[in-house]
Amino acid sequence: MKRRRRYVFLTVFIFFMILVISCGKELNEIKVVPSEKSELGRQIFFDPNLSNPVGLSCSSCHSPEVGFSDPMHRIVSEGAVRGLFSARNVPSIGYSMFSFPLVFDASDSTYSGGFFLDGRVNSLREQAKLPFFNKLEMNNQSESSLAEKVKEASWFPLLEKLYGHIDNPEKMINSMTDAISVFEQSGSLNPFSSKFDYYLKNQVEFTKEEELGLQLFTNPLKGNCASCHITEPDPVSGKILFTDFTYDNIGVPKNPLNAFYSIPTLFNPDGIKFVDSGLGRTVKMNRFAGQFKVPTLRNIAITAPYFHNGFFQTLEEVVHFYNKRDVESFPRPEVELTVNHRETGNLKLSVAEEHAIVAFMRTLTDGYK
């Protein structure tokens, strides 16, 4: 969809590396074996005893079986407290390691990078930390209360081995979330093992429909999907990531089935009138309201429902919406002012071409062999 920036500027990469190095120094100066940190992070990720009340782990909403998205395919996921729901559909966190700090490109007035769908934090570690204290998610009341749970965890001795003895709750939580971020950089979340990846290596062939789908996906005069979901190798990682990390409002309607609308007014004072402004809220500018980060399409076939509010249940519905939004009758966009009408809404694709694009996207599911 979006045209914009296709490459991560060198300055962004340098800033990112400085951020990573500074985070490492903040934790401690001890060099640790990455595989051990990854294993520690894995254990923390799957530990259901770190929520309040206990019972909710990171994996409860980010399951490996469905591309690290919601295993129950809910529109929005329930938190540790029964009856409380977040406002947004849980995004896959697979391949999120390849993002970078939020940056503004003055040449075309666009943002890219950041973590979460609205870019509100700038590192994997920050992304891992916030859900622990979100009242609609894991609901811990303070770093001190979470630190007490950490001390009782079966993996706590490994945490002390890798990060040293830490009494300060803040440093303890930072160590814990650092380990999660290392796990999120492992092959478990970034396997590059889809049919598409084997196709690139000439180890499998696409069907005629999948081949047509790829052609339509990359053709700027047809689907033009690759203008945002890039099929060129990322200049930093050398990998094809199927995202340019930019933000867009493609006119997704408000989802009346969003359970967030019916939670107590203490948590959502606007009720059904709530409007999710996405990036606009992060950067505090209305001209970016309704824009959300372009996701990777890797594992997209197993991460339904789709978009920030889970409005669409199938890939067929999603592609049809991109194709026919402006020529058929759809509900009004949740945020109308910033909808992208230049590149989406009237692609003039046939039904067969829509199906071919979906067939291609199904080749992006990991675990093909």
Short mmCIF file of C-alpha atoms in Angstrom, two decimals, residues 201-340:
data_model
loop_
_atom_site.label_atom_id
_atom_site.label_comp_id
_atom_site.label_asym_id
_atom_site.label_seq_id
_atom_site.Cartn_x
_atom_site.Cartn_y
_atom_site.Cartn_z
CA LYS A 201 16.16 -21.33 -2.79
CA ASN A 202 14.70 -23.16 -5.82
CA GLN A 203 13.82 -26.09 -3.56
CA VAL A 204 10.08 -26.04 -4.31
CA GLU A 205 7.86 -24.75 -7.08
CA PHE A 206 4.78 -22.58 -6.77
CA THR A 207 1.47 -23.63 -8.23
CA LYS A 208 0.23 -21.58 -11.16
CA GLU A 209 -2.16 -19.73 -8.85
CA GLU A 210 0.58 -18.96 -6.30
CA GLU A 211 2.87 -17.75 -9.09
CA LEU A 212 0.13 -15.48 -10.42
CA GLY A 213 -0.48 -14.23 -6.89
CA LEU A 214 3.17 -13.27 -6.50
CA GLN A 215 3.08 -11.41 -9.82
CA LEU A 216 -0.06 -9.51 -8.82
CA PHE A 217 1.36 -8.84 -5.36
CA THR A 218 4.45 -7.15 -6.77
CA ASN A 219 2.91 -5.47 -9.84
CA PRO A 220 2.51 -1.71 -9.14
CA LEU A 221 -0.30 -1.58 -11.72
CA LYS A 222 -2.29 -4.42 -10.13
CA GLY A 223 -2.24 -5.42 -6.46
CA ASN A 224 0.76 -3.22 -5.63
CA CYS A 225 0.93 -4.95 -2.25
CA ALA A 226 4.73 -4.92 -2.32
CA SER A 227 4.85 -1.13 -2.10
CA CYS A 228 4.42 -1.60 1.66
CA HIS A 229 4.84 -5.34 2.16
CA ILE A 230 8.22 -5.27 0.52
CA THR A 231 9.56 -8.26 -1.39
CA GLU A 232 13.08 -6.86 -1.66
CA PRO A 233 15.73 -7.89 0.90
CA ASP A 234 15.96 -5.55 3.87
CA PRO A 235 19.27 -3.66 3.61
CA VAL A 236 20.17 -4.29 7.26
CA SER A 237 19.23 -7.94 7.73
CA GLY A 238 19.29 -9.10 4.11
CA LYS A 239 15.93 -10.79 4.73
CA ILE A 240 12.61 -10.33 2.94
CA LEU A 241 10.36 -9.05 5.71
CA PHE A 242 7.13 -8.15 3.87
CA THR A 243 6.89 -4.79 5.60
CA ASP A 244 8.45 -1.36 5.22
CA PHE A 245 7.62 -0.55 8.88
CA THR A 246 5.61 2.53 7.88
CA TYR A 247 2.08 3.51 8.97
CA ASP A 248 -1.18 3.76 7.07
CA ASN A 249 -4.93 4.14 7.47
CA ILE A 250 -6.60 1.86 4.97
CA GLY A 251 -10.11 2.67 6.17
CA VAL A 252 -10.92 -0.28 8.42
CA PRO A 253 -14.44 0.15 9.86
CA LYS A 254 -15.17 0.26 13.56
CA ASN A 255 -15.77 -3.26 14.87
CA PRO A 256 -19.04 -3.39 16.83
CA LEU A 257 -18.04 -6.79 18.26
CA ASN A 258 -14.98 -5.36 20.03
CA ALA A 259 -15.36 -6.44 23.67
CA PHE A 260 -13.35 -3.41 24.79
CA TYR A 261 -16.45 -1.25 24.27
CA SER A 262 -18.30 -3.03 27.05
CA ILE A 263 -15.67 -3.13 29.80
CA PRO A 264 -16.17 -0.88 32.87
CA THR A 265 -15.95 2.86 32.27
CA LEU A 266 -13.00 3.01 34.68
CA PHE A 267 -10.95 1.48 31.86
CA ASN A 268 -12.88 2.78 28.85
CA PRO A 269 -14.82 5.94 29.71
CA ASP A 270 -15.89 6.40 26.07
CA GLY A 271 -17.61 3.03 25.77
CA ILE A 272 -18.86 2.34 22.23
CA LYS A 273 -17.77 5.85 21.20
CA PHE A 274 -14.09 4.98 21.68
CA VAL A 275 -11.99 5.70 18.59
CA ASP A 276 -8.53 4.18 18.25
CA SER A 277 -6.29 6.86 16.77
CA GLY A 278 -3.21 4.63 16.55
CA LEU A 279 -0.06 6.50 15.59
CA GLY A 280 -1.90 9.81 15.98
CA ARG A 281 -2.05 9.27 19.73
CA THR A 282 1.61 8.28 19.92
CA VAL A 283 2.89 11.36 18.11
CA LYS A 284 0.02 13.59 19.29
CA MET A 285 -0.90 14.79 15.80
CA ASN A 286 -4.33 14.38 14.20
CA ARG A 287 -2.93 14.07 10.69
CA PHE A 288 -1.62 10.63 11.68
CA ALA A 289 -4.82 9.54 13.44
CA GLY A 290 -6.05 6.12 12.39
CA GLN A 291 -2.68 5.05 11.04
CA PHE A 292 -1.25 1.72 12.19
CA LYS A 293 2.05 0.04 11.52
CA VAL A 294 2.29 -2.07 8.37
CA PRO A 295 2.66 -5.64 9.68
CA THR A 296 4.82 -8.33 8.23
CA LEU A 297 2.76 -10.77 6.17
CA ARG A 298 4.82 -13.72 7.32
CA ASN A 299 2.43 -16.25 8.92
CA ILE A 300 -0.50 -14.03 7.96
CA ALA A 301 -2.66 -17.04 7.00
CA ILE A 302 -2.69 -18.35 10.60
CA THR A 303 -3.06 -15.08 12.53
CA ALA A 304 -6.74 -14.18 11.95
CA PRO A 305 -8.66 -12.02 12.65
CA TYR A 306 -7.11 -9.08 10.86
CA PHE A 307 -6.32 -5.41 11.37
CA HIS A 308 -6.03 -3.51 14.64
CA ASN A 309 -9.62 -4.25 15.69
CA GLY A 310 -10.05 -7.71 14.17
CA PHE A 311 -12.79 -6.53 11.81
CA PHE A 312 -12.10 -9.14 9.10
CA GLN A 313 -11.98 -12.87 9.76
CA THR A 314 -10.44 -14.17 6.54
CA LEU A 315 -7.72 -13.22 4.07
CA GLU A 316 -10.31 -13.35 1.30
CA GLU A 317 -12.27 -10.59 3.05
CA VAL A 318 -9.11 -8.54 3.55
CA VAL A 319 -8.00 -8.67 -0.08
CA HIS A 320 -11.53 -7.94 -1.30
CA PHE A 321 -11.66 -4.90 0.99
CA TYR A 322 -8.40 -3.54 -0.39
CA ASN A 323 -9.72 -4.15 -3.89
CA LYS A 324 -13.31 -2.87 -3.59
CA ARG A 325 -13.47 -0.58 -0.55
CA ASP A 326 -14.32 2.53 -2.58
CA VAL A 327 -16.66 0.91 -5.09
CA GLU A 328 -18.81 -1.31 -2.88
CA SER A 329 -20.79 -0.66 0.26
CA PHE A 330 -18.68 -1.03 3.40
CA PRO A 331 -19.24 0.53 6.83
CA ARG A 332 -17.59 3.90 7.39
CA PRO A 333 -13.92 3.91 8.43
CA GLU A 334 -13.21 4.21 12.14
CA VAL A 335 -11.10 7.28 11.32
CA GLU A 336 -12.12 8.90 8.02
CA LEU A 337 -9.83 11.92 7.79
CA THR A 338 -6.59 10.10 6.95
CA VAL A 339 -7.77 7.15 4.83
CA ASN A 340 -5.39 6.22 2.01
#
